[in-house]
Amino acid sequence: MPTLPELRSALLHHLRYSVGVEPDRASVLDWRVALSHVLRDRATAPWLEAARRTRDEGLKSVNYLSMEFLPGRLLEDAAINLQLRDAVVAAFDDLGVNVADVVDDEPDPALGNGGLGRLAACYLESMSTLGCPAYGYGLRYERGLFRQHFEDGRQIERPDEWLSHGDPFSFTRPETAYEVRFGGELDEVDGREVWRPATRIIAAAHDTPVVGYGGGWVNTLRLWSALPGGDLLDLDRFNAGDFMGAADLETWARTLNRVLYPTDTTDLGRELRLSQEYFLTSASVQDVLRRSLATQDDLRRLPEQAAIQMNDTHPAIAGPELIRLLVDDHGFAFDGAVDLATQVLSYTNHTLLPEALEMWPVDLMRHLLPRHLQIIERLDRRIHEVHGHAADEVHLIEHGHVRMGDLAFATSHRVNGVSALHTDLVSRNLFPHLEALTPGRLINVTNGITPRRWLKLANPALADLVTERIGPGWESDLERLRDLEHHAEDAGFLEAFGSAKHQAKRRLASWLADEHAIELPLGSLIDVQAKRLHEYKRQLLNILWTVSRWQRIKADPEADWVPRVKIFGGKAAPSYAAAKDIIRLINDVGRVINDDPETRDRLRVVYPPNYNVTMAEKLIPAADLSEQISTAGMEASGTGNMKFALNGALTIGTLDGANVEIREQVGAENFFLFGLTGEEVTARREQPDHARTAIEQSQALQDVLQAVAEGTFSPDEPGRYGSLLDHLWTSDWFLVAADFDAYNSSQELVDRTYRDPQRWQRMAVLNMARVGCFSSDRAIGQYMKEIWDIPPAQ
Ligand code: NBG
């Protein structure tokens, strides 16, 4: 552990020699870069040591392929895990630098959409904490997802310049580079298939250390980017004066890691997206093989050395790619290559939604990856040869499309769903035929979250209180929170717990005031729904209920209403029109309600733009109520639900995803349940005219819809929400209307409960105490044992 003078002089050293400025002239950015170097130095020794041990002892490592990673800001997390946070704060104090400014200067890399990308980041951190050798593989999107702005309440997308000041915590490794090939033709030479690609792009690595808690083990997040230059510039065209045309190929290469998932509503968008997926997968699989061959020369031993985890279907081309490399480059027979690949690969399914389960047109696949299409066709034939009629219902290719979920299943030795309910639905509705061919292949691993970031970093007041009561150690053994149950009846503890919550609310309030000029009434019940905007997540139900609450306060202003702040956070996909309508409605409703002098001390709507990991770290600790209100059967798991409960928020939710298990753990009496079950949802959708019937049965909902239809919230354009309303009356696939009254009753119970602060506090403590099993350490322990066959670290 460095002493204060050592840390101080390390900061000064890097300020001078890595950044090149004197302390009296240093900007916040300069100090941040210096801090990045100091922390990276501290991570490097255990990092190199972990790599050495992995090589020398022949340890098996995990290769986690994911198109998305949402790591959040790195520095504070690294400082905590290296157990240097207090020392860093003291060193900056000593230097007269405001450490909060330095921490806030760091950009939050938005290399993902939501839960799936954040899960990948929690899992990498847990693998390091558990000493499980691992590489996270992804793409280094130059502009990330997008930065969300609101203009007149509408979502506007702008490029996210997270790299504009460099990436000082990472190492660039231009020599760790692989050629990735696209397009071209297949030829048969001496009975072997030879792929003659049209385009070759070099993928080069950027490595970020991922420090485990305690600093004992450090893994790598390896992100690829296309290496420009070299052959990519057409010098003949350039010399002939065609400067733009000369750079066509270079432009295309750079496009591969420019932004996360371009809109795939156009053919070109689809082609780029499949190219991105292949670019990630091919570079990563080649790297896995190279690392294996660096320690021994027999690839038949690959399953003893490497597990490859496909995070959803995006890297599902890994099966054909691994088979291709084994057959075409390493002399394997096809069947042997398939068996080997299957032993190495496994696949996590994160959704039942048809639009998120990828299907690539055969023509596109032939155009971009002709050899892979051939391998997929052969895999499909092989399944039917091996299983005969039992495989009649299994099709890797159907209606002119390659079904990537089925492909991933067929090339994996284990497939997992992400919550008990989800896995059950995957088994019954998604892969029943494949599962019948290979019983036991599909298992459940319920998602988890890292307590280091989601409690220790995000909620210091509460984390300190926990340590004070039950001692340290819970950070890497979250089940220990159970000890808090003994304190749930202790009035002194409940008060301290309440004051930690209040502190988090004050932090949120000052951030909202500084960054967004929004005032947060601190005495209110803070009610938060923060997640991607999606119809199934039903932000619409939440905002329609908010309107209803407003109408009722106005109808009965003298009644004793519990003051509420409804906070929303989340982005919509740029091409998702219905979700964007909902964003605009939330903002329109907010404008009217927040301006209403009659209600504004009892109801507010707050929607800060550009939700990301950093904002989550502010919202979640401050929340009293967590909104987990998806249409049952549609949310695979949820992980936000776990973060809120861990921070002592109570959940209002449906029986969906991991809500089911959270409720089992915390106790039904400590959870506000409402709404149709998955089976009831299916039955209700089949009833003719169910939407209209539900609306006609709820006077409260009719009043709300009428206000929206009349333009109460969009007086300049009363018809603005015509299509949204029309959808509610005629189809309402997400059953907003059917669940409206039940949601309202549950919200009324929330109010009644909140009026008794001791009772509320006790329920919140029990929530926190009982969600230890949702630690990502537990989840990763299960992956190691049940999927990767990696023993616990010694
Ligand atoms: C999401 C699910 C969430 C789940 C995360 C992580 C995709 C495709 N799926 O419910 O919607 O928590 O994955 O498993 O992003």
mmCIF file of N, CA, C and O and ligand atoms in Angstrom, residues 64 68 113-120 123 311-314 348-353 356-357 417-419 422 445 447-448 531-532 534 536-537 634-642 656-658 783, ligand 1:
data_model
loop_
_atom_site.group_PDB
_atom_site.id
_atom_site.type_symbol
_atom_site.label_atom_id
_atom_site.label_comp_id
_atom_site.label_asym_id
_atom_site.label_seq_id
_atom_site.Cartn_x
_atom_site.Cartn_y
_atom_site.Cartn_z
ATOM 1 N N TYR A 64 -15.033 -13.819 -23.040
ATOM 2 C CA TYR A 64 -16.427 -13.369 -22.989
ATOM 3 C C TYR A 64 -16.672 -12.430 -24.161
ATOM 4 O O TYR A 64 -16.218 -11.283 -24.163
ATOM 5 N N GLU A 68 -21.463 -5.547 -26.516
ATOM 6 C CA GLU A 68 -21.723 -4.405 -25.652
ATOM 7 C C GLU A 68 -20.988 -4.544 -24.319
ATOM 8 O O GLU A 68 -20.985 -5.622 -23.724
ATOM 9 N N ASN A 113 -26.156 -0.755 -24.925
ATOM 10 C CA ASN A 113 -27.505 -0.193 -24.851
ATOM 11 C C ASN A 113 -28.043 -0.153 -23.434
ATOM 12 O O ASN A 113 -28.635 0.818 -23.010
ATOM 13 N N GLY A 114 -27.894 -1.271 -22.725
ATOM 14 C CA GLY A 114 -28.531 -1.343 -21.418
ATOM 15 C C GLY A 114 -28.065 -2.559 -20.654
ATOM 16 O O GLY A 114 -26.847 -2.816 -20.567
ATOM 17 N N GLY A 115 -29.018 -3.323 -20.132
ATOM 18 C CA GLY A 115 -28.727 -4.396 -19.183
ATOM 19 C C GLY A 115 -27.684 -5.395 -19.663
ATOM 20 O O GLY A 115 -26.817 -5.810 -18.887
ATOM 21 N N LEU A 116 -27.757 -5.744 -20.932
ATOM 22 C CA LEU A 116 -26.844 -6.770 -21.433
ATOM 23 C C LEU A 116 -25.385 -6.299 -21.373
ATOM 24 O O LEU A 116 -24.489 -7.045 -20.971
ATOM 25 N N GLY A 117 -25.168 -5.049 -21.726
ATOM 26 C CA GLY A 117 -23.804 -4.506 -21.710
ATOM 27 C C GLY A 117 -23.314 -4.262 -20.291
ATOM 28 O O GLY A 117 -22.137 -4.470 -19.973
ATOM 29 N N ARG A 118 -24.210 -3.810 -19.431
ATOM 30 C CA ARG A 118 -23.806 -3.596 -18.037
ATOM 31 C C ARG A 118 -23.555 -4.939 -17.350
ATOM 32 O O ARG A 118 -22.651 -5.069 -16.530
ATOM 33 N N LEU A 119 -24.344 -5.940 -17.690
ATOM 34 C CA LEU A 119 -24.118 -7.272 -17.119
ATOM 35 C C LEU A 119 -22.712 -7.759 -17.479
ATOM 36 O O LEU A 119 -21.988 -8.289 -16.623
ATOM 37 N N ALA A 120 -22.323 -7.549 -18.734
ATOM 38 C CA ALA A 120 -20.990 -7.985 -19.172
ATOM 39 C C ALA A 120 -19.918 -7.309 -18.319
ATOM 40 O O ALA A 120 -18.921 -7.934 -17.947
ATOM 41 N N TYR A 123 -19.893 -8.779 -14.831
ATOM 42 C CA TYR A 123 -19.331 -10.128 -14.848
ATOM 43 C C TYR A 123 -17.810 -10.104 -14.964
ATOM 44 O O TYR A 123 -17.114 -10.886 -14.312
ATOM 45 N N ASN A 311 -22.240 -13.782 -25.648
ATOM 46 C CA ASN A 311 -23.214 -12.978 -24.916
ATOM 47 C C ASN A 311 -24.333 -12.589 -25.880
ATOM 48 O O ASN A 311 -24.205 -11.646 -26.643
ATOM 49 N N ASP A 312 -25.413 -13.356 -25.846
ATOM 50 C CA ASP A 312 -26.529 -13.223 -26.773
ATOM 51 C C ASP A 312 -26.106 -13.659 -28.174
ATOM 52 O O ASP A 312 -25.018 -14.213 -28.355
ATOM 53 N N THR A 313 -26.969 -13.423 -29.155
ATOM 54 C CA THR A 313 -26.678 -13.980 -30.484
ATOM 55 C C THR A 313 -25.693 -13.134 -31.294
ATOM 56 O O THR A 313 -25.239 -13.580 -32.340
ATOM 57 N N HIS A 314 -25.366 -11.930 -30.844
ATOM 58 C CA HIS A 314 -24.527 -11.060 -31.680
ATOM 59 C C HIS A 314 -23.205 -11.714 -32.089
ATOM 60 O O HIS A 314 -22.774 -11.535 -33.225
ATOM 61 N N THR A 348 -25.360 -17.437 -23.879
ATOM 62 C CA THR A 348 -26.368 -16.904 -22.975
ATOM 63 C C THR A 348 -27.466 -16.244 -23.789
ATOM 64 O O THR A 348 -27.178 -15.379 -24.624
ATOM 65 N N ASN A 349 -28.689 -16.659 -23.550
ATOM 66 C CA ASN A 349 -29.819 -16.010 -24.209
ATOM 67 C C ASN A 349 -30.378 -14.922 -23.303
ATOM 68 O O ASN A 349 -30.622 -15.153 -22.121
ATOM 69 N N HIS A 350 -30.583 -13.728 -23.856
ATOM 70 C CA HIS A 350 -31.060 -12.601 -23.050
ATOM 71 C C HIS A 350 -32.428 -12.095 -23.460
ATOM 72 O O HIS A 350 -32.836 -11.024 -22.996
ATOM 73 N N THR A 351 -33.092 -12.768 -24.344
ATOM 74 C CA THR A 351 -34.391 -12.220 -24.745
ATOM 75 C C THR A 351 -35.251 -13.257 -25.462
ATOM 76 O O THR A 351 -34.724 -14.168 -26.100
ATOM 77 N N LEU A 352 -36.570 -13.080 -25.318
ATOM 78 C CA LEU A 352 -37.506 -13.873 -26.104
ATOM 79 C C LEU A 352 -38.100 -13.031 -27.225
ATOM 80 O O LEU A 352 -38.837 -13.529 -28.062
ATOM 81 N N LEU A 353 -37.793 -11.739 -27.237
ATOM 82 C CA LEU A 353 -38.421 -10.853 -28.211
ATOM 83 C C LEU A 353 -37.940 -11.209 -29.616
ATOM 84 O O LEU A 353 -36.735 -11.225 -29.867
ATOM 85 N N ALA A 356 -35.309 -9.095 -31.316
ATOM 86 C CA ALA A 356 -33.943 -9.075 -30.801
ATOM 87 C C ALA A 356 -33.218 -10.397 -31.055
ATOM 88 O O ALA A 356 -32.030 -10.517 -30.791
ATOM 89 N N LEU A 357 -33.944 -11.398 -31.537
ATOM 90 C CA LEU A 357 -33.299 -12.669 -31.884
ATOM 91 C C LEU A 357 -32.910 -12.594 -33.343
ATOM 92 O O LEU A 357 -33.748 -12.595 -34.225
ATOM 93 N N GLY A 417 -30.391 -19.336 -19.751
ATOM 94 C CA GLY A 417 -31.265 -18.182 -19.621
ATOM 95 C C GLY A 417 -30.817 -17.389 -18.406
ATOM 96 O O GLY A 417 -29.916 -17.814 -17.668
ATOM 97 N N VAL A 418 -31.428 -16.216 -18.166
ATOM 98 C CA VAL A 418 -30.884 -15.282 -17.189
ATOM 99 C C VAL A 418 -31.763 -15.056 -15.961
ATOM 100 O O VAL A 418 -31.447 -14.221 -15.113
ATOM 101 N N SER A 419 -32.884 -15.790 -15.865
ATOM 102 C CA SER A 419 -33.653 -15.823 -14.618
ATOM 103 C C SER A 419 -34.453 -17.127 -14.678
ATOM 104 O O SER A 419 -34.587 -17.712 -15.760
ATOM 105 N N HIS A 422 -37.412 -16.838 -17.063
ATOM 106 C CA HIS A 422 -36.953 -16.690 -18.448
ATOM 107 C C HIS A 422 -36.453 -18.026 -19.004
ATOM 108 O O HIS A 422 -36.804 -18.415 -20.123
ATOM 109 N N VAL A 445 -28.910 -19.459 -15.185
ATOM 110 C CA VAL A 445 -28.044 -18.714 -14.266
ATOM 111 C C VAL A 445 -28.668 -17.329 -14.108
ATOM 112 O O VAL A 445 -28.585 -16.488 -15.019
ATOM 113 N N ASN A 447 -29.140 -13.604 -13.345
ATOM 114 C CA ASN A 447 -28.184 -12.496 -13.413
ATOM 115 C C ASN A 447 -27.751 -12.014 -12.033
ATOM 116 O O ASN A 447 -28.395 -12.312 -11.022
ATOM 117 N N GLY A 448 -26.684 -11.219 -12.025
ATOM 118 C CA GLY A 448 -26.214 -10.624 -10.780
ATOM 119 C C GLY A 448 -25.548 -9.279 -11.047
ATOM 120 O O GLY A 448 -25.304 -8.907 -12.202
ATOM 121 N N LYS A 531 -34.259 2.802 -17.204
ATOM 122 C CA LYS A 531 -33.947 1.644 -18.049
ATOM 123 C C LYS A 531 -34.172 2.063 -19.493
ATOM 124 O O LYS A 531 -34.664 3.168 -19.744
ATOM 125 N N ARG A 532 -33.831 1.194 -20.457
ATOM 126 C CA ARG A 532 -34.129 1.508 -21.846
ATOM 127 C C ARG A 532 -35.619 1.768 -22.014
ATOM 128 O O ARG A 532 -36.453 1.168 -21.324
ATOM 129 N N HIS A 534 -38.797 1.076 -23.773
ATOM 130 C CA HIS A 534 -39.332 0.005 -24.606
ATOM 131 C C HIS A 534 -40.785 -0.174 -24.226
ATOM 132 O O HIS A 534 -41.148 -0.041 -23.053
ATOM 133 N N TYR A 536 -42.548 -2.766 -23.873
ATOM 134 C CA TYR A 536 -42.841 -3.827 -22.900
ATOM 135 C C TYR A 536 -42.451 -3.430 -21.474
ATOM 136 O O TYR A 536 -42.976 -3.969 -20.505
ATOM 137 N N LYS A 537 -41.534 -2.479 -21.353
ATOM 138 C CA LYS A 537 -41.133 -2.042 -20.008
ATOM 139 C C LYS A 537 -42.170 -1.089 -19.409
ATOM 140 O O LYS A 537 -42.137 -0.779 -18.222
ATOM 141 N N MET A 634 -42.083 -10.809 -20.509
ATOM 142 C CA MET A 634 -41.296 -10.133 -21.540
ATOM 143 C C MET A 634 -39.921 -9.643 -21.091
ATOM 144 O O MET A 634 -39.032 -9.475 -21.919
ATOM 145 N N GLU A 635 -39.723 -9.402 -19.816
ATOM 146 C CA GLU A 635 -38.403 -8.952 -19.344
ATOM 147 C C GLU A 635 -37.608 -10.193 -18.966
ATOM 148 O O GLU A 635 -37.988 -10.921 -18.047
ATOM 149 N N ALA A 636 -36.489 -10.425 -19.658
ATOM 150 C CA ALA A 636 -35.759 -11.666 -19.409
ATOM 151 C C ALA A 636 -35.352 -11.768 -17.936
ATOM 152 O O ALA A 636 -35.585 -12.787 -17.277
ATOM 153 N N SER A 637 -34.736 -10.719 -17.423
ATOM 154 C CA SER A 637 -34.341 -10.763 -16.017
ATOM 155 C C SER A 637 -34.529 -9.387 -15.395
ATOM 156 O O SER A 637 -35.282 -9.173 -14.464
ATOM 157 N N GLY A 638 -33.793 -8.412 -15.951
ATOM 158 C CA GLY A 638 -33.650 -7.141 -15.261
ATOM 159 C C GLY A 638 -32.452 -7.268 -14.333
ATOM 160 O O GLY A 638 -32.163 -8.357 -13.791
ATOM 161 N N THR A 639 -31.706 -6.181 -14.204
ATOM 162 C CA THR A 639 -30.632 -6.130 -13.219
ATOM 163 C C THR A 639 -30.767 -4.843 -12.421
ATOM 164 O O THR A 639 -30.331 -4.769 -11.272
ATOM 165 N N GLY A 640 -31.415 -3.844 -13.016
ATOM 166 C CA GLY A 640 -31.734 -2.623 -12.278
ATOM 167 C C GLY A 640 -32.560 -2.982 -11.041
ATOM 168 O O GLY A 640 -32.318 -2.459 -9.943
ATOM 169 N N ASN A 641 -33.496 -3.893 -11.212
ATOM 170 C CA ASN A 641 -34.333 -4.307 -10.079
ATOM 171 C C ASN A 641 -33.472 -4.741 -8.877
ATOM 172 O O ASN A 641 -33.791 -4.441 -7.724
ATOM 173 N N MET A 642 -32.339 -5.418 -9.175
ATOM 174 C CA MET A 642 -31.455 -5.881 -8.089
ATOM 175 C C MET A 642 -30.717 -4.691 -7.449
ATOM 176 O O MET A 642 -30.547 -4.622 -6.232
ATOM 177 N N ASP A 656 -42.346 -10.908 -13.230
ATOM 178 C CA ASP A 656 -41.608 -11.020 -14.486
ATOM 179 C C ASP A 656 -40.107 -11.083 -14.206
ATOM 180 O O ASP A 656 -39.616 -10.470 -13.255
ATOM 181 N N GLY A 657 -39.384 -11.797 -15.062
ATOM 182 C CA GLY A 657 -37.923 -11.844 -14.969
ATOM 183 C C GLY A 657 -37.468 -12.181 -13.552
ATOM 184 O O GLY A 657 -38.051 -13.023 -12.853
ATOM 185 N N ALA A 658 -36.421 -11.512 -13.125
ATOM 186 C CA ALA A 658 -35.869 -11.781 -11.797
ATOM 187 C C ALA A 658 -36.720 -11.169 -10.684
ATOM 188 O O ALA A 658 -36.470 -11.457 -9.507
ATOM 189 N N TYR A 783 -21.346 -19.904 -13.333
ATOM 190 C CA TYR A 783 -20.827 -20.076 -14.701
ATOM 191 C C TYR A 783 -19.548 -20.929 -14.672
ATOM 192 O O TYR A 783 -19.351 -21.816 -15.497
HETATM 193 C C1 NBG B 1 -31.544 -7.860 -21.734
HETATM 194 C C2 NBG B 1 -32.876 -8.156 -21.064
HETATM 195 C C3 NBG B 1 -32.839 -7.848 -19.579
HETATM 196 C C4 NBG B 1 -31.652 -8.559 -18.949
HETATM 197 C C5 NBG B 1 -30.386 -8.201 -19.693
HETATM 198 C C6 NBG B 1 -29.193 -8.936 -19.145
HETATM 199 C C7 NBG B 1 -31.068 -7.746 -24.138
HETATM 200 C C8 NBG B 1 -31.162 -8.418 -25.460
HETATM 201 N N1 NBG B 1 -31.603 -8.367 -23.095
HETATM 202 O O1 NBG B 1 -34.026 -8.288 -18.971
HETATM 203 O O2 NBG B 1 -33.887 -7.398 -21.690
HETATM 204 O O3 NBG B 1 -31.535 -8.210 -17.596
HETATM 205 O O4 NBG B 1 -30.505 -8.554 -21.058
HETATM 206 O O5 NBG B 1 -29.420 -10.310 -19.127
HETATM 207 O O6 NBG B 1 -30.517 -6.664 -24.058
#
